[in-house]
Tab-separated table of C-alpha atoms and ligand atoms in Angstrom:
chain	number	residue	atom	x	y	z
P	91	UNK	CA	-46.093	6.843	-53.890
P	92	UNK	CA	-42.854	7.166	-55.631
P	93	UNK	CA	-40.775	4.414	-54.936
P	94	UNK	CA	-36.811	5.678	-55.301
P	95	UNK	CA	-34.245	2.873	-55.175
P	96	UNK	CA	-30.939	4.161	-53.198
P	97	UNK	CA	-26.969	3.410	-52.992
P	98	UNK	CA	-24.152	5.019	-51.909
P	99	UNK	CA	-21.036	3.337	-51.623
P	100	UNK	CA	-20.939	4.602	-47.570
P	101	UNK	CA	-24.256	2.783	-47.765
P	102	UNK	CA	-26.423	1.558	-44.706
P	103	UNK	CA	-29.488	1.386	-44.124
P	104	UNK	CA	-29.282	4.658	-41.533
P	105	UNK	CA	-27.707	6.644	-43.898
P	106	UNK	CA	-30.769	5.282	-46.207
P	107	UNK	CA	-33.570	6.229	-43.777
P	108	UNK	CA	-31.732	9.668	-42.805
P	109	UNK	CA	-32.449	10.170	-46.343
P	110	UNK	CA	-35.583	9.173	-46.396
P	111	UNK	CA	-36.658	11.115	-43.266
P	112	UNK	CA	-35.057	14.061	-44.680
P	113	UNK	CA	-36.615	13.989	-48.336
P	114	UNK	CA	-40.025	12.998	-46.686
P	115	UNK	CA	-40.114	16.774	-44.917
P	116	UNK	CA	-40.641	18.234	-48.353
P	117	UNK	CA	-42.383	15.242	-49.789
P	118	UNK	CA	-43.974	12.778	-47.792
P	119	UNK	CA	-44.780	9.938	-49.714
P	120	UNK	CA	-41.542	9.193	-50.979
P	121	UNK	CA	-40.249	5.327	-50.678
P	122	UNK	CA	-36.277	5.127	-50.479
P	123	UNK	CA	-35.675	1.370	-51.083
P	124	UNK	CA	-32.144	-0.311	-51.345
P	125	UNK	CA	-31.123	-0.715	-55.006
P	126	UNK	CA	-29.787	-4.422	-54.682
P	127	UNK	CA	-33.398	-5.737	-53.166
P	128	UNK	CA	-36.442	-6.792	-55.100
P	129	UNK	CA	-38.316	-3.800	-53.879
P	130	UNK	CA	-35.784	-1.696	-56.421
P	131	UNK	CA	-37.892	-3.343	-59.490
P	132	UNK	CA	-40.908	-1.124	-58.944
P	133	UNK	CA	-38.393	1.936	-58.580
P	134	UNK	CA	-38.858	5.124	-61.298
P	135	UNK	CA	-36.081	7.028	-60.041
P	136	UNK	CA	-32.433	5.922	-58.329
P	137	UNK	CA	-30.297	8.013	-56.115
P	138	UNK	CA	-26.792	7.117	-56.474
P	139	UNK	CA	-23.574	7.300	-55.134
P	140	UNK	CA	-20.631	4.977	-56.692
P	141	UNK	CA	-23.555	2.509	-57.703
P	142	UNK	CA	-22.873	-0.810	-59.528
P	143	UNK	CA	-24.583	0.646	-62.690
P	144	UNK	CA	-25.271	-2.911	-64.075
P	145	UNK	CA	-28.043	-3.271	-61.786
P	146	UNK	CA	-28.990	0.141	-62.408
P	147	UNK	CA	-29.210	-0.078	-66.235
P	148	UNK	CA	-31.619	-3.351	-65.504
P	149	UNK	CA	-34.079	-1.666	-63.552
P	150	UNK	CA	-37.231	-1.351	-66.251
P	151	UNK	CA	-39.368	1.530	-64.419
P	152	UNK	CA	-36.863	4.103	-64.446
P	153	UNK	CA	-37.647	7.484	-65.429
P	154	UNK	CA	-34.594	9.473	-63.999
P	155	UNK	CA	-31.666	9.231	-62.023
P	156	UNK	CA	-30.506	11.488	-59.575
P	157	UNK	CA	-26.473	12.312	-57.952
P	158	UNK	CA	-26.138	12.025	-54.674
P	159	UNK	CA	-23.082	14.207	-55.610
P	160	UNK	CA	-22.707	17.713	-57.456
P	161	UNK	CA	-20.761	15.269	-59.684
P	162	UNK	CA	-22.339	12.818	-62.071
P	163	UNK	CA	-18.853	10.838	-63.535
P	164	UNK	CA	-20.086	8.022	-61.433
P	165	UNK	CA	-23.338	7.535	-63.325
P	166	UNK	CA	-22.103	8.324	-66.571
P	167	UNK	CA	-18.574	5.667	-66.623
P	168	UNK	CA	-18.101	3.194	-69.207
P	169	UNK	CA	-21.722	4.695	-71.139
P	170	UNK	CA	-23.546	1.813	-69.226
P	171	UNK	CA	-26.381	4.201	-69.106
P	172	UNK	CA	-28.648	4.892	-71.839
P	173	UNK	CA	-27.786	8.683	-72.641
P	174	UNK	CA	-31.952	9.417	-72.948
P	175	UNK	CA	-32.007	9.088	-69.094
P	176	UNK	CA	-31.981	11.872	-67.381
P	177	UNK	CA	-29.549	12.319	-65.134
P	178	UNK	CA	-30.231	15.195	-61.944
P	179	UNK	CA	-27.165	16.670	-59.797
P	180	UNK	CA	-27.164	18.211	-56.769
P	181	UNK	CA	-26.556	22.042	-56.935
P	182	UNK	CA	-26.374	23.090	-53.300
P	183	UNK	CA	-24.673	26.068	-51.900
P	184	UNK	CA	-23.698	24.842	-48.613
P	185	UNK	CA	-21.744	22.433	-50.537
P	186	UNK	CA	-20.117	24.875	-52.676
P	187	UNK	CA	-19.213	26.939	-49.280
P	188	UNK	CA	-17.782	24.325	-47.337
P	189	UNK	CA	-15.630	23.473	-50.518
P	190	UNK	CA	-14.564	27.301	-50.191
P	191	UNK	CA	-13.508	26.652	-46.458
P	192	UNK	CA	-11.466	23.549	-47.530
P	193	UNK	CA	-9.834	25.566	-50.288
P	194	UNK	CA	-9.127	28.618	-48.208
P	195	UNK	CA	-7.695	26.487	-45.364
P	196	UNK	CA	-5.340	24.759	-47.637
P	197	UNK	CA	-4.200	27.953	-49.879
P	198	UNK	CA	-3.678	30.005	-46.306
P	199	UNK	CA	-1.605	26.758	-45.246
P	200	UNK	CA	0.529	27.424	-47.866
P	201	UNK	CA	0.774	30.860	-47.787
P	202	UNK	CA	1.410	30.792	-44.011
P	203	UNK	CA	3.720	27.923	-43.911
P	204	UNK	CA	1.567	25.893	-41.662
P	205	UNK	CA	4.132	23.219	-41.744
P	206	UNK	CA	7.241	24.618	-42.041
P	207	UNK	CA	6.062	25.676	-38.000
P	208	UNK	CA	4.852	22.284	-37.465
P	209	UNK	CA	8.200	20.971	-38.255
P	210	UNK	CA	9.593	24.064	-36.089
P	211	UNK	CA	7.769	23.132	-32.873
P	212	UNK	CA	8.861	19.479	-33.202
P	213	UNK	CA	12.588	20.291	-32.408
P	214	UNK	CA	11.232	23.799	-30.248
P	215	UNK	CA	12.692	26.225	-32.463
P	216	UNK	CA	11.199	29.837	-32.002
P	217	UNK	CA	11.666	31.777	-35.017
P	218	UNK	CA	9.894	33.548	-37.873
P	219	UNK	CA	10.055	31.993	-41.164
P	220	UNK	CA	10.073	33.621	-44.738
P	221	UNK	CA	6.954	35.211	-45.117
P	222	UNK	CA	5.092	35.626	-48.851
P	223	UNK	CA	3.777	38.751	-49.809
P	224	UNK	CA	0.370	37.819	-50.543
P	225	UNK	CA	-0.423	40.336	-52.712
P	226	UNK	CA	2.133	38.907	-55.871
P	227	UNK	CA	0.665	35.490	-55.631
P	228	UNK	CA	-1.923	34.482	-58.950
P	229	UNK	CA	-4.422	31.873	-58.085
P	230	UNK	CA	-5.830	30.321	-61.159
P	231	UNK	CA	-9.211	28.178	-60.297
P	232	UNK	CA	-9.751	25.618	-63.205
P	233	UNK	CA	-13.550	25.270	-63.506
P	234	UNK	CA	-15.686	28.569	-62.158
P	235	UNK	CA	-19.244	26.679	-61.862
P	236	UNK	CA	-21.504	26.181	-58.859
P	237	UNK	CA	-18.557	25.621	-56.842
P	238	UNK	CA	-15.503	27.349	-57.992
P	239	UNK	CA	-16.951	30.266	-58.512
P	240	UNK	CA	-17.909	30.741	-55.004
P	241	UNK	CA	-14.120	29.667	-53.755
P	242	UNK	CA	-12.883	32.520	-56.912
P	243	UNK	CA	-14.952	35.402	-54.637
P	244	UNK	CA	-13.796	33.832	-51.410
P	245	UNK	CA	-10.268	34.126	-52.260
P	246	UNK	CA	-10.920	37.527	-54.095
P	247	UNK	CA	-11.651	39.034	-50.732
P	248	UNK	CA	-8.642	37.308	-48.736
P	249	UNK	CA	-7.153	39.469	-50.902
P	250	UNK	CA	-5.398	37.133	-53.769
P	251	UNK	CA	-5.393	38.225	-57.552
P	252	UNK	CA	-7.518	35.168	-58.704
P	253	UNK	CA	-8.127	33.972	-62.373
P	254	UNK	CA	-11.056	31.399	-62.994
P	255	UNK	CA	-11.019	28.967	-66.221
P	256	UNK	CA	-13.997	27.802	-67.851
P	257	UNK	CA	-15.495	26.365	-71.038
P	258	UNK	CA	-17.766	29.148	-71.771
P	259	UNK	CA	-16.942	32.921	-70.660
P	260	UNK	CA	-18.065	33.499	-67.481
P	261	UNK	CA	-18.309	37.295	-65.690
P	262	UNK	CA	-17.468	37.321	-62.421
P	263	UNK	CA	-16.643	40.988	-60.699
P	264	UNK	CA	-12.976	41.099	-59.433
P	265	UNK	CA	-12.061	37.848	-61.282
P	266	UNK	CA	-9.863	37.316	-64.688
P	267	UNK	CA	-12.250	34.684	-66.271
P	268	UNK	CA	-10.442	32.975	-69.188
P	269	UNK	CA	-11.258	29.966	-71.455
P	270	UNK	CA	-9.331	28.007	-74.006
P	271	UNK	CA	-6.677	25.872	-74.277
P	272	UNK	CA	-3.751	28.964	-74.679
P	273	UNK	CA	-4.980	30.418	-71.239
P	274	UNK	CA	-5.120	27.118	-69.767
P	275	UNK	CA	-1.144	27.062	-70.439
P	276	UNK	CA	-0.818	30.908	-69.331
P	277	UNK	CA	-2.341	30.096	-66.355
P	278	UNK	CA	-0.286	27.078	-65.868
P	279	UNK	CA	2.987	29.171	-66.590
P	280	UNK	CA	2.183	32.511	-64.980
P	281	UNK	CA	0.149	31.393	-61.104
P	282	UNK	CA	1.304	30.472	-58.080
P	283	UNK	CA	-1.329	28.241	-56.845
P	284	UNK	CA	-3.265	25.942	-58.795
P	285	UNK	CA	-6.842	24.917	-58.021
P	286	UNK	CA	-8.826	21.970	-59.668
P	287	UNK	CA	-12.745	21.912	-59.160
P	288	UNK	CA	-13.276	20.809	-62.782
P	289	UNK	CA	-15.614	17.709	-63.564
P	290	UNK	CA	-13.967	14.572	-65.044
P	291	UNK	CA	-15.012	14.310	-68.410
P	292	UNK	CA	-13.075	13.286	-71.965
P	293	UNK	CA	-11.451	16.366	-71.586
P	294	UNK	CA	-10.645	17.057	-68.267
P	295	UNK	CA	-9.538	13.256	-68.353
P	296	UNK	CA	-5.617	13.692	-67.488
P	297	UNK	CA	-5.537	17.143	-67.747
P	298	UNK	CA	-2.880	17.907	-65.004
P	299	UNK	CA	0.166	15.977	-66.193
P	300	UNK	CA	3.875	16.437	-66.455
P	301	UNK	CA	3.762	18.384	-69.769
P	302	UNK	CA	0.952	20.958	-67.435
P	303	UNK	CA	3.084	20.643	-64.283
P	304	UNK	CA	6.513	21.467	-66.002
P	305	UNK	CA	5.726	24.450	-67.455
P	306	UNK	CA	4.003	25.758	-63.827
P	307	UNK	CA	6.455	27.843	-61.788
P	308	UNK	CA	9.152	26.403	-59.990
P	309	UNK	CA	7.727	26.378	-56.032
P	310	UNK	CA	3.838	26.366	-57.038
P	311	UNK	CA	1.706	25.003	-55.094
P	312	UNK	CA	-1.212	22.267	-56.384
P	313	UNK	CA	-4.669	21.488	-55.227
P	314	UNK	CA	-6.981	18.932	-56.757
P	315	UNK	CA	-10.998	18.608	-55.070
P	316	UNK	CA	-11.893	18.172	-58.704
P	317	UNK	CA	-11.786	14.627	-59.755
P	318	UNK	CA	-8.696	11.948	-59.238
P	319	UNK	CA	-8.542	10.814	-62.831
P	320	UNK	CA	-7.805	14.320	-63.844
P	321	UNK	CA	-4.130	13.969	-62.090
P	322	UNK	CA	-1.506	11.503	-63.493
P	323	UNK	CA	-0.598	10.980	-59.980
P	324	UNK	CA	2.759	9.517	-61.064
P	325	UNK	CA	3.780	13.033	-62.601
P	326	UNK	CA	2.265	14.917	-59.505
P	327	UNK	CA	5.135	12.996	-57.213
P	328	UNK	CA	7.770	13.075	-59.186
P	329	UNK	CA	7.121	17.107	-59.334
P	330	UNK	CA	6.874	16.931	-55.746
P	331	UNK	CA	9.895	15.088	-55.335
P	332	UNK	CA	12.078	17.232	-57.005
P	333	UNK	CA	10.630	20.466	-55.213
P	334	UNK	CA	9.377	22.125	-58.710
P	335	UNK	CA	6.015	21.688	-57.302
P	336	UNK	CA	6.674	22.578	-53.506
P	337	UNK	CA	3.352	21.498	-51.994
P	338	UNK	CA	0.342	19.224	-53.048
P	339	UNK	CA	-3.150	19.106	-51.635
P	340	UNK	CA	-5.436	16.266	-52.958
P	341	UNK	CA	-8.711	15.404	-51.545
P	342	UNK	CA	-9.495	13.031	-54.744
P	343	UNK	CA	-7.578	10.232	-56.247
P	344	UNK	CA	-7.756	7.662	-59.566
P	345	UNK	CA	-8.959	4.846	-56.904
P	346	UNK	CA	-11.145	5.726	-53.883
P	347	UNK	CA	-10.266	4.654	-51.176
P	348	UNK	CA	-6.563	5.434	-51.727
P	349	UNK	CA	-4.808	2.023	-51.802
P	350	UNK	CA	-2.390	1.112	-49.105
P	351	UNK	CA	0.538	0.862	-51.880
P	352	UNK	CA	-0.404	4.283	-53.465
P	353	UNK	CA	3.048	6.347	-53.431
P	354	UNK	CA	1.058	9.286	-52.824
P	355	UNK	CA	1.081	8.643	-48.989
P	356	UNK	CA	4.597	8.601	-48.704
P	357	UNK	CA	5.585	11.866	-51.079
P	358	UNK	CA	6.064	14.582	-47.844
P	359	UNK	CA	4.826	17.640	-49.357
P	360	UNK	CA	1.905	15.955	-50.497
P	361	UNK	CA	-1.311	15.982	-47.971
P	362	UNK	CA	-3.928	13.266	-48.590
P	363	UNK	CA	-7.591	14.208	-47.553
P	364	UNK	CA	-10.204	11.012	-47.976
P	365	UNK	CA	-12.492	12.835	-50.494
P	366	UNK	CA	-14.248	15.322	-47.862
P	367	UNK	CA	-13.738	18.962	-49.153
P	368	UNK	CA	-17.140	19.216	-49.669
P	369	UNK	CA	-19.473	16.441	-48.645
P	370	UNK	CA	-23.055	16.310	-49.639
P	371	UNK	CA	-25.412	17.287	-46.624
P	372	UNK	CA	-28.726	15.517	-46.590
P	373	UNK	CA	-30.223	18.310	-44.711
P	374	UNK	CA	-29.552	21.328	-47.041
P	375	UNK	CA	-29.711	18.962	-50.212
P	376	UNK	CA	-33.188	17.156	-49.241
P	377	UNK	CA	-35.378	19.844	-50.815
P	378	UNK	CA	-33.904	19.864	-54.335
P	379	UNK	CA	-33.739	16.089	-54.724
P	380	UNK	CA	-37.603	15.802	-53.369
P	381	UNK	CA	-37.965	18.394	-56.049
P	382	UNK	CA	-36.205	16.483	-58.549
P	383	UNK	CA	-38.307	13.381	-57.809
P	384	UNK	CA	-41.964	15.211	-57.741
P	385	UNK	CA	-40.506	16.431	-61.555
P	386	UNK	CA	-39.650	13.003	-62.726
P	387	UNK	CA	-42.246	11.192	-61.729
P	388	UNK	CA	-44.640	14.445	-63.324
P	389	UNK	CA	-42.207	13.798	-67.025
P	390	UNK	CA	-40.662	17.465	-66.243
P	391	UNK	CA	-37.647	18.422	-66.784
P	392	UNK	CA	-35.826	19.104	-62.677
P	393	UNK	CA	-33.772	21.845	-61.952
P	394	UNK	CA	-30.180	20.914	-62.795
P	395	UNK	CA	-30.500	18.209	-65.003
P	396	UNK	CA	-27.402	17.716	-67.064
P	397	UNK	CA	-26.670	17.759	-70.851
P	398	UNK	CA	-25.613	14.153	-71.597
P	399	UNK	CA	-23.513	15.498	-74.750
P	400	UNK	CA	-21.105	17.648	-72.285
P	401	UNK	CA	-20.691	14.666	-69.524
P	402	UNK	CA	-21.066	17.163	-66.595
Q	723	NAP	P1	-20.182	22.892	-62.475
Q	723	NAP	O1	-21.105	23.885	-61.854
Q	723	NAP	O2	-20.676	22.072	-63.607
Q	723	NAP	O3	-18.848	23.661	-62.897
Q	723	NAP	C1	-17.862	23.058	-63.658
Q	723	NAP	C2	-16.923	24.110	-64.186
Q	723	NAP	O4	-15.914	23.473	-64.963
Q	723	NAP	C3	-17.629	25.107	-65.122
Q	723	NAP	O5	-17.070	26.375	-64.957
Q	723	NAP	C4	-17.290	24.549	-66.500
Q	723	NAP	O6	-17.324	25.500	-67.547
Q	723	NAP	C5	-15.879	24.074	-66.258
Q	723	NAP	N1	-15.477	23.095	-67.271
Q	723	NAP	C6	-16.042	21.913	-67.580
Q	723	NAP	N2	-15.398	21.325	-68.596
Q	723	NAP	C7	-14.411	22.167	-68.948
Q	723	NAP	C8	-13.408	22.134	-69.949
Q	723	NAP	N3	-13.299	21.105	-70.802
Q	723	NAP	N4	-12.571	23.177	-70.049
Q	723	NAP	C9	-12.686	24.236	-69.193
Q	723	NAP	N5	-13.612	24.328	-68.220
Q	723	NAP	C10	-14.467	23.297	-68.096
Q	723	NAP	O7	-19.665	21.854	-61.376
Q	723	NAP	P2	-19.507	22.104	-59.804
Q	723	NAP	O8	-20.790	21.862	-59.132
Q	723	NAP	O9	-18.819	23.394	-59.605
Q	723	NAP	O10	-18.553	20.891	-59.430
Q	723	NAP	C11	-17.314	20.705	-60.077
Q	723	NAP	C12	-16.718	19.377	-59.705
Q	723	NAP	O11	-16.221	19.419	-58.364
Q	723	NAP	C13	-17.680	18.181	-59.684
Q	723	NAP	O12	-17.936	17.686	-60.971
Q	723	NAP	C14	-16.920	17.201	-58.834
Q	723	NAP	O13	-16.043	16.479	-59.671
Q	723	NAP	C15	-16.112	18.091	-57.900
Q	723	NAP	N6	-16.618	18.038	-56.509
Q	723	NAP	C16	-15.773	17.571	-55.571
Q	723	NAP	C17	-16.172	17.543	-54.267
Q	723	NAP	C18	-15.237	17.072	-53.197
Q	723	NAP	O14	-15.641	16.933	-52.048
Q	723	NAP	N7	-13.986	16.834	-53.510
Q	723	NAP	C19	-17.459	17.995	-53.893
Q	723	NAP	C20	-18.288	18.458	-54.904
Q	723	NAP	C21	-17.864	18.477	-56.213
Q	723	NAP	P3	-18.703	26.216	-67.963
Q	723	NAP	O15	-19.027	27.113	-66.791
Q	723	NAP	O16	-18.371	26.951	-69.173
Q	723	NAP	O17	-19.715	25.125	-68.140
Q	724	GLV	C1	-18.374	15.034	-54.511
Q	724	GLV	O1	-17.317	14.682	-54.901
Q	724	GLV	C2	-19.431	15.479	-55.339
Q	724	GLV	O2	-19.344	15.325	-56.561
Q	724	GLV	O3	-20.416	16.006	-54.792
């Protein structure tokens, strides 16, 4: 009876037992226990959201730990985990949809001028506004994994000329795939929208700051689901302010929740979303983690396990 000690920062203990129930369809003798009780001694995997990895790194059984989130930067901060552990992520394509739907609504916001009507229909004025031709816009996605490469084909078909960035060369049909720092700045210079669904690590680590959003064309819009420390969010608002960036959508931010004080809410033409662009689902992600946990506790290797060395 694998006994699987569980956090997430939303945590409860019904959010704990609709995990249970859910990861018990596929394998039913699964034990979800809280990671801050006693019970979490005996545990030989964790599954973690936001956890305080002290009390991780203390626990003596484990033999794996496994992301609550596609993301793993929250198990791998500040190297408090021994890099021979292995750490599991979720890879699920609902997630990777619904992240499509978020990024579709906001680019089509943009390209619409949902606002600009908003503002319209507050003081009852009736009349078309400046239209753009959709056609002429460039959409550069930074980071064409699991999840941006489903948004890249989503936006392909709306009809958008879309470029995807990567580490490695990736072939996608009907999408300019580039990698390397020099195409990072071409993108930068020559698109219209800009999309982050990269994964925080060293490099990504402040990747979109003023010297990226200067050289971006004046008017360009900017949309982070990626990871908060990847913005200098002082830059991003004072590009906002001055127009040169004409409209920001972020859904993650340096601190979670946003603080109070954080300038961000007050910049107008930048929209604040709580971190729910794509939000794990317990019933289309249950199979793969009771997968991952049947794998551990056998010493395999699961299904989307990462490489320690590349910190995603
Ligand atoms: P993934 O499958 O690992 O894809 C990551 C992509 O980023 C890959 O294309 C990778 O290149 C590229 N990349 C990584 N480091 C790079 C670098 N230094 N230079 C250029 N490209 C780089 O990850 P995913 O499942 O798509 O998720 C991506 C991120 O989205 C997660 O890590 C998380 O931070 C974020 N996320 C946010 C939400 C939300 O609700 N806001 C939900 C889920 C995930 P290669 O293909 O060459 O490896
Ligand atoms: C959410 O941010 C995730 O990494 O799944």
């Amino acid at each position: 009876m694998p006994v699987v000690a569980f956090y997430s920062n939303h945590s409860n203990a019904k959010l704990q037992s609709e995990w249970e129930n859910k990861i018990q369809v596929h394998y039913p003798l699964v034990n979800l226990v809280p990671l801050l009780s006693d019970q979490a001694e005996n545990a030989i995997i964790a599954l973690l959201w936001k956890a305080p990895l002290e009390r991780v790194k203390n626990l003596n059984n484990l033999k794996g730990l496994i992301s609550l989130g596609q993301g793993v930067d929250h198990i791998l901060k500040d190297n408090i985990i021994n890099n021979k552990m292995p750490v599991v992520r979720i890879v699920d394509p609902f997630m990777a949809k619904s992240m499509s739907h978020w990024v579709v609504m906001c680019v089509l916001n943009f390209t619409r001028d949902t606002f600009g009507y908003y503002d319209q229909q507050k003081n009852k004025i009736y009349k078309p506004r400046k239209e753009k031709n959709f056609t002429n816009l460039k959409i550069a996605i930074y980071g064409i994994g699991a999840i941006g490469s489903v948004v890249a084909k989503d936006l392909k078909k709306l009809g958008f000329k879309v470029y995807g960035w990567s580490r490695t060369q990736k072939k996608i049909p009907g999408i300019i795939c580039l990698i390397g720092k020099d195409k990072f700045k071409n993108l930068l210079k020559s698109c219209d929208i800009h999309i982050c669904l990269l994964p925080l690590t060293k490099e990504t680590y402040n990747i979109f700051d003023n010297s990226s959003f200067k050289i971006m064309k004046h008017g360009s819009c900017f949309i982070n689901a990626g990871r908060g420390e990847q913005v200098v969010e002082e830059h991003l608002i004072k590009n906002c302010k001055s127009g040169h960036i004409s409209s920001a959508i972020l859904d993650v931010y340096r601190k979670e929740p946003l603080p109070k004080k954080s300038k961000l809410w007050e910049q107008e033409n930048i929209s604040i979303w709580p971190h729910v662009a794509a939000e794990t689902n317990p019933e289309t992600a249950a199979k793969q983690i009771a997968n991952a946990i049947r794998c551990i506790e056998n010493g395999q290797i699961p299904p989307n396990t990462i490489e320690r060395k590349l910190g995603y």
